[in-house]
Amino acid sequence: MDVHEKKRIARGVKGRFVRGCLALLGLVASASCGGARPTYDYTTELRVMRTYTVGPGDVLEVRVWHNEQLSRRVTVRPDGFITLPLVGDIVCGGKTVEQIGKEITEKGQQFYTEPLVVSVEVAELHSYRIYVLGEVTRPGEFTPTGQVTVLQAIALAGGFTRFAAPNEIVIVRKDAHGERRIPFAFTAVVKGGDLRENLPLLTNDTVVVP
């Protein structure tokens, strides 16, 4: 075998080696960018959590048309109730403002001859709290004055540490529908534009950054 033949074989071996390395790097890059992301029904999750549920400490603005006696600002007690004149105790904890307004209307029927027209709003939010744990700068409990998304929660916690795996974030949620783990891939949301994953957080949600 002459010198030229040896060089040709060496070039072929080297070429196959380089191509193999590039293919391996491509697989690694794909995995690191969330190529094997778990699937999740985010649309159903959004439907489940579309309305805020009231909790202890929240301040409600109750307005009853042409009834100054019932129209007032009230704070939800630690037991989850509010008290209104004549109507009495109303269960508010874990309910939406629409459900609370409906209960006030139904209970008021026994004291008023005309149907009550009731509207209820959350005037001050005090029961809302979330948790961000793991590889963030300031892990812990947060009590924002309004509902926040996953990205906003991470910002409240000071952002990622250099050891974080932002494409493997999990939201741990427990509500009336059970306990579940919701995947969140930072790259898919920020770079890929998949905003479905940037869910508004419910009270007591925990964002875990591995």
CSV table of N, CA and C in Angstrom, one decimal, residues 9-141:
chain,number,residue,atom,x,y,z
A,9,ILE,N,-7.3,6.5,3.1
A,9,ILE,CA,-8.0,5.7,4.1
A,9,ILE,C,-8.1,6.5,5.5
A,10,ALA,N,-7.0,7.2,5.8
A,10,ALA,CA,-7.0,8.0,7.0
A,10,ALA,C,-8.1,9.1,7.0
A,11,ARG,N,-8.2,9.7,5.8
A,11,ARG,CA,-9.1,10.8,5.7
A,11,ARG,C,-10.6,10.3,5.8
A,12,GLY,N,-10.8,9.1,5.3
A,12,GLY,CA,-12.1,8.5,5.3
A,12,GLY,C,-12.5,8.1,6.8
A,13,VAL,N,-11.6,7.6,7.5
A,13,VAL,CA,-11.8,7.2,8.9
A,13,VAL,C,-12.1,8.5,9.7
A,14,LYS,N,-11.3,9.5,9.5
A,14,LYS,CA,-11.4,10.8,10.2
A,14,LYS,C,-12.8,11.4,9.9
A,15,GLY,N,-13.2,11.3,8.6
A,15,GLY,CA,-14.5,11.9,8.2
A,15,GLY,C,-15.7,11.2,8.9
A,16,ARG,N,-15.6,9.9,9.0
A,16,ARG,CA,-16.7,9.1,9.7
A,16,ARG,C,-16.7,9.5,11.1
A,17,PHE,N,-15.5,9.7,11.7
A,17,PHE,CA,-15.5,10.0,13.2
A,17,PHE,C,-16.1,11.4,13.4
A,18,VAL,N,-15.8,12.4,12.6
A,18,VAL,CA,-16.3,13.7,12.8
A,18,VAL,C,-17.8,13.7,12.6
A,19,ARG,N,-18.3,13.0,11.5
A,19,ARG,CA,-19.7,12.9,11.3
A,19,ARG,C,-20.5,12.3,12.5
A,20,GLY,N,-19.8,11.2,13.1
A,20,GLY,CA,-20.4,10.6,14.2
A,20,GLY,C,-20.5,11.5,15.4
A,21,CYS,N,-19.5,12.3,15.6
A,21,CYS,CA,-19.5,13.2,16.8
A,21,CYS,C,-20.5,14.3,16.6
A,22,LEU,N,-20.7,14.8,15.3
A,22,LEU,CA,-21.7,15.8,15.1
A,22,LEU,C,-23.1,15.3,15.3
A,23,ALA,N,-23.3,14.0,14.9
A,23,ALA,CA,-24.6,13.4,15.1
A,23,ALA,C,-24.9,13.3,16.6
A,24,LEU,N,-23.9,12.9,17.4
A,24,LEU,CA,-24.1,12.7,18.8
A,24,LEU,C,-24.4,14.0,19.5
A,25,LEU,N,-23.6,15.1,19.0
A,25,LEU,CA,-23.9,16.4,19.6
A,25,LEU,C,-25.3,16.9,19.3
A,26,GLY,N,-25.7,16.5,18.1
A,26,GLY,CA,-27.1,16.9,17.7
A,26,GLY,C,-28.1,16.3,18.6
A,27,LEU,N,-27.9,15.0,18.9
A,27,LEU,CA,-28.9,14.3,19.8
A,27,LEU,C,-28.9,15.0,21.2
A,28,VAL,N,-27.7,15.3,21.7
A,28,VAL,CA,-27.6,15.9,23.0
A,28,VAL,C,-28.2,17.3,23.0
A,29,ALA,N,-28.0,18.1,22.0
A,29,ALA,CA,-28.6,19.4,21.9
A,29,ALA,C,-30.1,19.3,21.8
A,30,SER,N,-30.6,18.3,21.1
A,30,SER,CA,-32.1,18.1,21.0
A,30,SER,C,-32.7,17.8,22.3
A,31,ALA,N,-32.0,16.9,23.1
A,31,ALA,CA,-32.5,16.6,24.4
A,31,ALA,C,-32.5,17.7,25.3
A,32,SER,N,-31.4,18.5,25.3
A,32,SER,CA,-31.3,19.7,26.2
A,32,SER,C,-32.3,20.8,25.9
A,33,CYS,N,-32.8,20.8,24.7
A,33,CYS,CA,-33.8,21.8,24.3
A,33,CYS,C,-35.2,21.3,24.5
A,34,GLY,N,-35.4,20.2,25.1
A,34,GLY,CA,-36.7,19.7,25.4
A,34,GLY,C,-37.3,18.8,24.3
A,35,GLY,N,-36.4,18.1,23.6
A,35,GLY,CA,-36.9,17.3,22.5
A,35,GLY,C,-37.8,16.2,23.0
A,36,ALA,N,-37.6,15.7,24.2
A,36,ALA,CA,-38.4,14.6,24.8
A,36,ALA,C,-39.3,15.1,25.8
A,37,ARG,N,-39.9,16.3,25.6
A,37,ARG,CA,-40.8,16.9,26.6
A,37,ARG,C,-42.1,16.0,26.8
A,38,PRO,N,-42.5,15.9,28.1
A,38,PRO,CA,-43.8,15.2,28.3
A,38,PRO,C,-45.0,16.0,27.8
A,39,THR,N,-46.0,15.3,27.4
A,39,THR,CA,-47.2,16.0,26.9
A,39,THR,C,-48.1,16.3,28.1
A,40,TYR,N,-48.9,17.4,28.0
A,40,TYR,CA,-49.8,17.8,29.0
A,40,TYR,C,-51.0,18.6,28.4
A,41,ASP,N,-52.1,18.4,29.0
A,41,ASP,CA,-53.3,19.1,28.5
A,41,ASP,C,-53.5,20.4,29.2
A,42,TYR,N,-52.8,21.4,28.7
A,42,TYR,CA,-52.8,22.8,29.3
A,42,TYR,C,-54.1,23.5,29.0
A,43,THR,N,-54.8,23.1,28.0
A,43,THR,CA,-56.1,23.8,27.7
A,43,THR,C,-57.1,23.4,28.8
A,44,THR,N,-57.2,22.2,29.2
A,44,THR,CA,-58.1,21.8,30.2
A,44,THR,C,-57.7,22.4,31.5
A,45,GLU,N,-56.4,22.5,31.8
A,45,GLU,CA,-55.9,23.2,33.0
A,45,GLU,C,-56.4,24.7,33.1
A,46,LEU,N,-56.3,25.3,32.0
A,46,LEU,CA,-56.8,26.7,31.9
A,46,LEU,C,-58.3,26.8,32.2
A,47,ARG,N,-59.1,25.9,31.7
A,47,ARG,CA,-60.5,25.9,31.9
A,47,ARG,C,-60.8,25.7,33.4
A,48,VAL,N,-60.0,24.8,34.0
A,48,VAL,CA,-60.2,24.5,35.4
A,48,VAL,C,-60.0,25.7,36.3
A,49,MET,N,-59.0,26.5,36.0
A,49,MET,CA,-58.6,27.6,36.9
A,49,MET,C,-59.0,28.9,36.4
A,50,ARG,N,-60.0,29.0,35.5
A,50,ARG,CA,-60.3,30.3,34.9
A,50,ARG,C,-60.7,31.4,35.9
A,51,THR,N,-61.4,31.0,37.0
A,51,THR,CA,-61.8,32.0,38.0
A,51,THR,C,-61.1,31.8,39.3
A,52,TYR,N,-60.9,32.9,40.0
A,52,TYR,CA,-60.2,32.9,41.3
A,52,TYR,C,-61.2,32.4,42.4
A,53,THR,N,-60.7,31.6,43.3
A,53,THR,CA,-61.5,31.1,44.5
A,53,THR,C,-61.1,31.9,45.7
A,54,VAL,N,-62.1,32.4,46.4
A,54,VAL,CA,-61.8,33.3,47.6
A,54,VAL,C,-61.3,32.5,48.7
A,55,GLY,N,-60.5,33.1,49.6
A,55,GLY,CA,-59.9,32.5,50.7
A,55,GLY,C,-59.9,33.4,52.0
A,56,PRO,N,-59.6,32.9,53.1
A,56,PRO,CA,-59.6,33.7,54.4
A,56,PRO,C,-58.7,34.9,54.2
A,57,GLY,N,-59.1,36.0,54.7
A,57,GLY,CA,-58.4,37.3,54.7
A,57,GLY,C,-58.7,38.1,53.5
A,58,ASP,N,-59.3,37.6,52.4
A,58,ASP,CA,-59.7,38.4,51.3
A,58,ASP,C,-60.8,39.3,51.7
A,59,VAL,N,-60.7,40.5,51.1
A,59,VAL,CA,-61.8,41.5,51.3
A,59,VAL,C,-62.7,41.6,50.1
A,60,LEU,N,-64.0,41.4,50.4
A,60,LEU,CA,-65.0,41.4,49.3
A,60,LEU,C,-65.9,42.6,49.4
A,61,GLU,N,-66.2,43.1,48.2
A,61,GLU,CA,-67.1,44.2,48.0
A,61,GLU,C,-68.4,43.7,47.5
A,62,VAL,N,-69.4,43.7,48.5
A,62,VAL,CA,-70.8,43.1,48.2
A,62,VAL,C,-71.7,44.3,47.8
A,63,ARG,N,-72.3,44.3,46.7
A,63,ARG,CA,-73.2,45.3,46.2
A,63,ARG,C,-74.6,44.7,45.9
A,64,VAL,N,-75.6,45.2,46.6
A,64,VAL,CA,-76.9,44.8,46.3
A,64,VAL,C,-77.8,46.0,45.8
A,65,TRP,N,-78.3,45.8,44.6
A,65,TRP,CA,-79.0,46.9,44.0
A,65,TRP,C,-80.2,47.4,44.9
A,66,HIS,N,-80.2,48.8,45.2
A,66,HIS,CA,-81.2,49.4,46.0
A,66,HIS,C,-81.3,48.8,47.4
A,67,ASN,N,-80.2,48.4,47.9
A,67,ASN,CA,-80.2,47.8,49.3
A,67,ASN,C,-78.9,48.2,50.0
A,68,GLU,N,-78.9,49.4,50.7
A,68,GLU,CA,-77.7,49.9,51.3
A,68,GLU,C,-77.4,49.0,52.5
A,69,GLN,N,-78.3,48.3,53.1
A,69,GLN,CA,-78.1,47.5,54.3
A,69,GLN,C,-77.2,46.3,54.0
A,70,LEU,N,-77.4,45.7,52.9
A,70,LEU,CA,-76.6,44.6,52.5
A,70,LEU,C,-75.3,44.9,51.7
A,71,SER,N,-75.3,46.1,51.1
A,71,SER,CA,-74.1,46.5,50.4
A,71,SER,C,-73.0,47.0,51.3
A,72,ARG,N,-71.9,46.3,51.3
A,72,ARG,CA,-70.8,46.6,52.2
A,72,ARG,C,-69.6,45.9,51.9
A,73,ARG,N,-68.4,46.3,52.5
A,73,ARG,CA,-67.1,45.7,52.3
A,73,ARG,C,-66.9,44.8,53.5
A,74,VAL,N,-66.6,43.5,53.2
A,74,VAL,CA,-66.5,42.5,54.3
A,74,VAL,C,-65.2,41.7,54.1
A,75,THR,N,-64.6,41.3,55.2
A,75,THR,CA,-63.4,40.4,55.2
A,75,THR,C,-63.8,39.0,55.5
A,76,VAL,N,-63.3,38.1,54.7
A,76,VAL,CA,-63.5,36.7,54.9
A,76,VAL,C,-62.8,36.2,56.1
A,77,ARG,N,-63.5,35.7,57.1
A,77,ARG,CA,-63.0,35.2,58.4
A,77,ARG,C,-62.1,34.0,58.2
A,78,PRO,N,-61.2,33.7,59.2
A,78,PRO,CA,-60.4,32.5,59.1
A,78,PRO,C,-61.2,31.2,58.9
A,79,ASP,N,-62.5,31.2,59.3
A,79,ASP,CA,-63.3,29.9,59.0
A,79,ASP,C,-63.9,29.9,57.6
A,80,GLY,N,-63.6,31.0,56.8
A,80,GLY,CA,-64.1,31.0,55.4
A,80,GLY,C,-65.5,31.6,55.3
A,81,PHE,N,-66.0,32.2,56.3
A,81,PHE,CA,-67.4,32.8,56.2
A,81,PHE,C,-67.3,34.3,56.3
A,82,ILE,N,-68.4,34.9,55.8
A,82,ILE,CA,-68.7,36.3,56.0
A,82,ILE,C,-70.1,36.4,56.6
A,83,THR,N,-70.4,37.5,57.3
A,83,THR,CA,-71.7,37.7,57.9
A,83,THR,C,-72.4,38.9,57.3
A,84,LEU,N,-73.6,38.8,56.9
A,84,LEU,CA,-74.4,40.0,56.4
A,84,LEU,C,-75.7,40.1,57.2
A,85,PRO,N,-76.1,41.4,57.3
A,85,PRO,CA,-77.4,41.6,58.1
A,85,PRO,C,-78.5,40.8,57.5
A,86,LEU,N,-79.3,40.2,58.4
A,86,LEU,CA,-80.5,39.4,58.0
A,86,LEU,C,-80.1,38.1,57.4
A,87,VAL,N,-79.3,38.2,56.3
A,87,VAL,CA,-78.9,37.0,55.6
A,87,VAL,C,-78.1,36.0,56.4
A,88,GLY,N,-77.3,36.5,57.3
A,88,GLY,CA,-76.5,35.7,58.2
A,88,GLY,C,-75.2,35.3,57.6
A,89,ASP,N,-74.7,34.1,57.9
A,89,ASP,CA,-73.4,33.6,57.5
A,89,ASP,C,-73.4,33.1,56.1
A,90,ILE,N,-72.4,33.4,55.3
A,90,ILE,CA,-72.3,33.0,53.9
A,90,ILE,C,-70.9,32.3,53.8
A,91,VAL,N,-70.9,31.1,53.2
A,91,VAL,CA,-69.7,30.4,53.0
A,91,VAL,C,-69.0,31.0,51.8
A,92,CYS,N,-67.7,31.4,52.0
A,92,CYS,CA,-67.0,32.1,50.9
A,92,CYS,C,-65.7,31.3,50.6
A,93,GLY,N,-65.1,30.6,51.5
A,93,GLY,CA,-63.8,29.9,51.3
A,93,GLY,C,-63.9,28.9,50.2
A,94,GLY,N,-63.1,29.0,49.2
A,94,GLY,CA,-63.0,28.0,48.2
A,94,GLY,C,-64.1,28.2,47.1
A,95,LYS,N,-64.8,29.3,47.2
A,95,LYS,CA,-65.8,29.6,46.2
A,95,LYS,C,-65.5,30.8,45.3
A,96,THR,N,-66.1,30.9,44.1
A,96,THR,CA,-65.9,32.1,43.3
A,96,THR,C,-66.8,33.2,43.7
A,97,VAL,N,-66.6,34.4,43.2
A,97,VAL,CA,-67.5,35.5,43.6
A,97,VAL,C,-68.9,35.3,43.0
A,98,GLU,N,-69.0,34.6,41.9
A,98,GLU,CA,-70.3,34.3,41.3
A,98,GLU,C,-71.1,33.3,42.2
A,99,GLN,N,-70.4,32.3,42.7
A,99,GLN,CA,-71.1,31.4,43.6
A,99,GLN,C,-71.5,32.1,44.9
A,100,ILE,N,-70.7,33.0,45.4
A,100,ILE,CA,-71.0,33.7,46.7
A,100,ILE,C,-72.2,34.6,46.4
A,101,GLY,N,-72.2,35.3,45.3
A,101,GLY,CA,-73.4,36.2,45.0
A,101,GLY,C,-74.6,35.4,44.8
A,102,LYS,N,-74.6,34.2,44.3
A,102,LYS,CA,-75.7,33.3,44.1
A,102,LYS,C,-76.3,32.9,45.5
A,103,GLU,N,-75.4,32.6,46.4
A,103,GLU,CA,-75.8,32.2,47.7
A,103,GLU,C,-76.5,33.3,48.5
A,104,ILE,N,-75.9,34.5,48.3
A,104,ILE,CA,-76.5,35.7,49.0
A,104,ILE,C,-77.9,35.9,48.4
A,105,THR,N,-78.1,35.8,47.1
A,105,THR,CA,-79.4,36.0,46.5
A,105,THR,C,-80.4,34.9,47.0
A,106,GLU,N,-80.0,33.7,47.1
A,106,GLU,CA,-80.9,32.6,47.5
A,106,GLU,C,-81.3,32.8,49.0
A,107,LYS,N,-80.3,33.1,49.8
A,107,LYS,CA,-80.7,33.3,51.3
A,107,LYS,C,-81.5,34.5,51.5
A,108,GLY,N,-81.3,35.5,50.7
A,108,GLY,CA,-82.1,36.8,50.8
A,108,GLY,C,-83.5,36.7,50.5
A,109,GLN,N,-83.9,35.6,49.7
A,109,GLN,CA,-85.3,35.5,49.2
A,109,GLN,C,-86.3,35.4,50.4
A,110,GLN,N,-85.8,34.8,51.5
A,110,GLN,CA,-86.7,34.6,52.7
A,110,GLN,C,-86.9,35.9,53.5
A,111,PHE,N,-86.2,36.9,53.2
A,111,PHE,CA,-86.3,38.2,54.0
A,111,PHE,C,-86.8,39.3,53.1
A,112,TYR,N,-86.7,39.2,51.8
A,112,TYR,CA,-87.1,40.3,50.9
A,112,TYR,C,-88.1,39.8,49.9
A,113,THR,N,-89.1,40.7,49.7
A,113,THR,CA,-90.2,40.3,48.7
A,113,THR,C,-89.7,40.4,47.3
A,114,GLU,N,-88.8,41.3,47.0
A,114,GLU,CA,-88.3,41.4,45.6
A,114,GLU,C,-87.0,40.7,45.5
A,115,PRO,N,-86.7,40.1,44.3
A,115,PRO,CA,-85.5,39.4,44.1
A,115,PRO,C,-84.3,40.3,44.2
A,116,LEU,N,-83.2,39.8,44.9
A,116,LEU,CA,-82.0,40.7,45.1
A,116,LEU,C,-81.1,40.6,43.8
A,117,VAL,N,-80.6,41.7,43.5
A,117,VAL,CA,-79.6,41.8,42.4
A,117,VAL,C,-78.3,42.0,43.0
A,118,VAL,N,-77.4,41.0,43.1
A,118,VAL,CA,-76.2,41.0,43.9
A,118,VAL,C,-75.0,40.9,42.9
A,119,SER,N,-74.0,41.7,43.3
A,119,SER,CA,-72.7,41.5,42.6
A,119,SER,C,-71.6,41.5,43.7
A,120,VAL,N,-70.6,40.6,43.5
A,120,VAL,CA,-69.5,40.5,44.5
A,120,VAL,C,-68.2,40.6,43.8
A,121,GLU,N,-67.3,41.4,44.3
A,121,GLU,CA,-65.9,41.5,43.8
A,121,GLU,C,-64.9,41.3,44.9
A,122,VAL,N,-63.7,40.9,44.5
A,122,VAL,CA,-62.6,40.8,45.4
A,122,VAL,C,-61.9,42.2,45.4
A,123,ALA,N,-62.1,42.9,46.5
A,123,ALA,CA,-61.5,44.2,46.7
A,123,ALA,C,-60.0,44.2,47.0
A,124,GLU,N,-59.7,43.3,47.9
A,124,GLU,CA,-58.3,43.1,48.4
A,124,GLU,C,-58.0,41.6,48.4
A,125,LEU,N,-56.8,41.3,47.9
A,125,LEU,CA,-56.4,39.9,47.8
A,125,LEU,C,-55.3,39.6,48.9
A,126,HIS,N,-55.7,38.8,49.9
A,126,HIS,CA,-54.7,38.5,51.0
A,126,HIS,C,-54.5,37.0,51.2
A,127,SER,N,-55.3,36.1,50.6
A,127,SER,CA,-55.1,34.7,50.9
A,127,SER,C,-54.2,34.0,49.8
A,128,TYR,N,-53.9,34.8,48.8
A,128,TYR,CA,-53.1,34.2,47.7
A,128,TYR,C,-51.6,34.1,48.1
A,129,ARG,N,-51.1,32.9,47.9
A,129,ARG,CA,-49.7,32.6,48.2
A,129,ARG,C,-49.2,31.5,47.3
A,130,ILE,N,-48.0,31.6,46.9
A,130,ILE,CA,-47.3,30.6,46.1
A,130,ILE,C,-45.9,30.3,46.6
A,131,TYR,N,-45.3,29.2,46.1
A,131,TYR,CA,-44.0,28.8,46.6
A,131,TYR,C,-43.1,28.5,45.4
A,132,VAL,N,-41.9,28.9,45.5
A,132,VAL,CA,-40.9,28.6,44.4
A,132,VAL,C,-39.7,28.0,45.1
A,133,LEU,N,-39.4,26.8,44.7
A,133,LEU,CA,-38.3,26.0,45.4
A,133,LEU,C,-37.3,25.5,44.4
A,134,GLY,N,-36.1,25.2,44.9
A,134,GLY,CA,-35.1,24.6,44.1
A,134,GLY,C,-34.0,25.6,43.7
A,135,GLU,N,-33.6,25.5,42.4
A,135,GLU,CA,-32.4,26.3,41.9
A,135,GLU,C,-32.9,27.7,41.5
A,136,VAL,N,-33.3,28.5,42.4
A,136,VAL,CA,-33.6,29.9,42.2
A,136,VAL,C,-32.8,30.7,43.2
A,137,THR,N,-32.7,32.0,43.0
A,137,THR,CA,-31.9,32.8,43.9
A,137,THR,C,-32.5,33.0,45.2
A,138,ARG,N,-33.8,33.2,45.3
A,138,ARG,CA,-34.5,33.4,46.6
A,138,ARG,C,-35.7,32.5,46.7
A,139,PRO,N,-35.4,31.2,47.0
A,139,PRO,CA,-36.6,30.2,47.2
A,139,PRO,C,-37.4,30.6,48.4
A,140,GLY,N,-38.7,30.2,48.3
A,140,GLY,CA,-39.5,30.4,49.5
A,140,GLY,C,-41.0,30.7,49.2
A,141,GLU,N,-41.7,31.2,50.1
A,141,GLU,CA,-43.1,31.6,50.0
A,141,GLU,C,-43.3,33.0,49.5
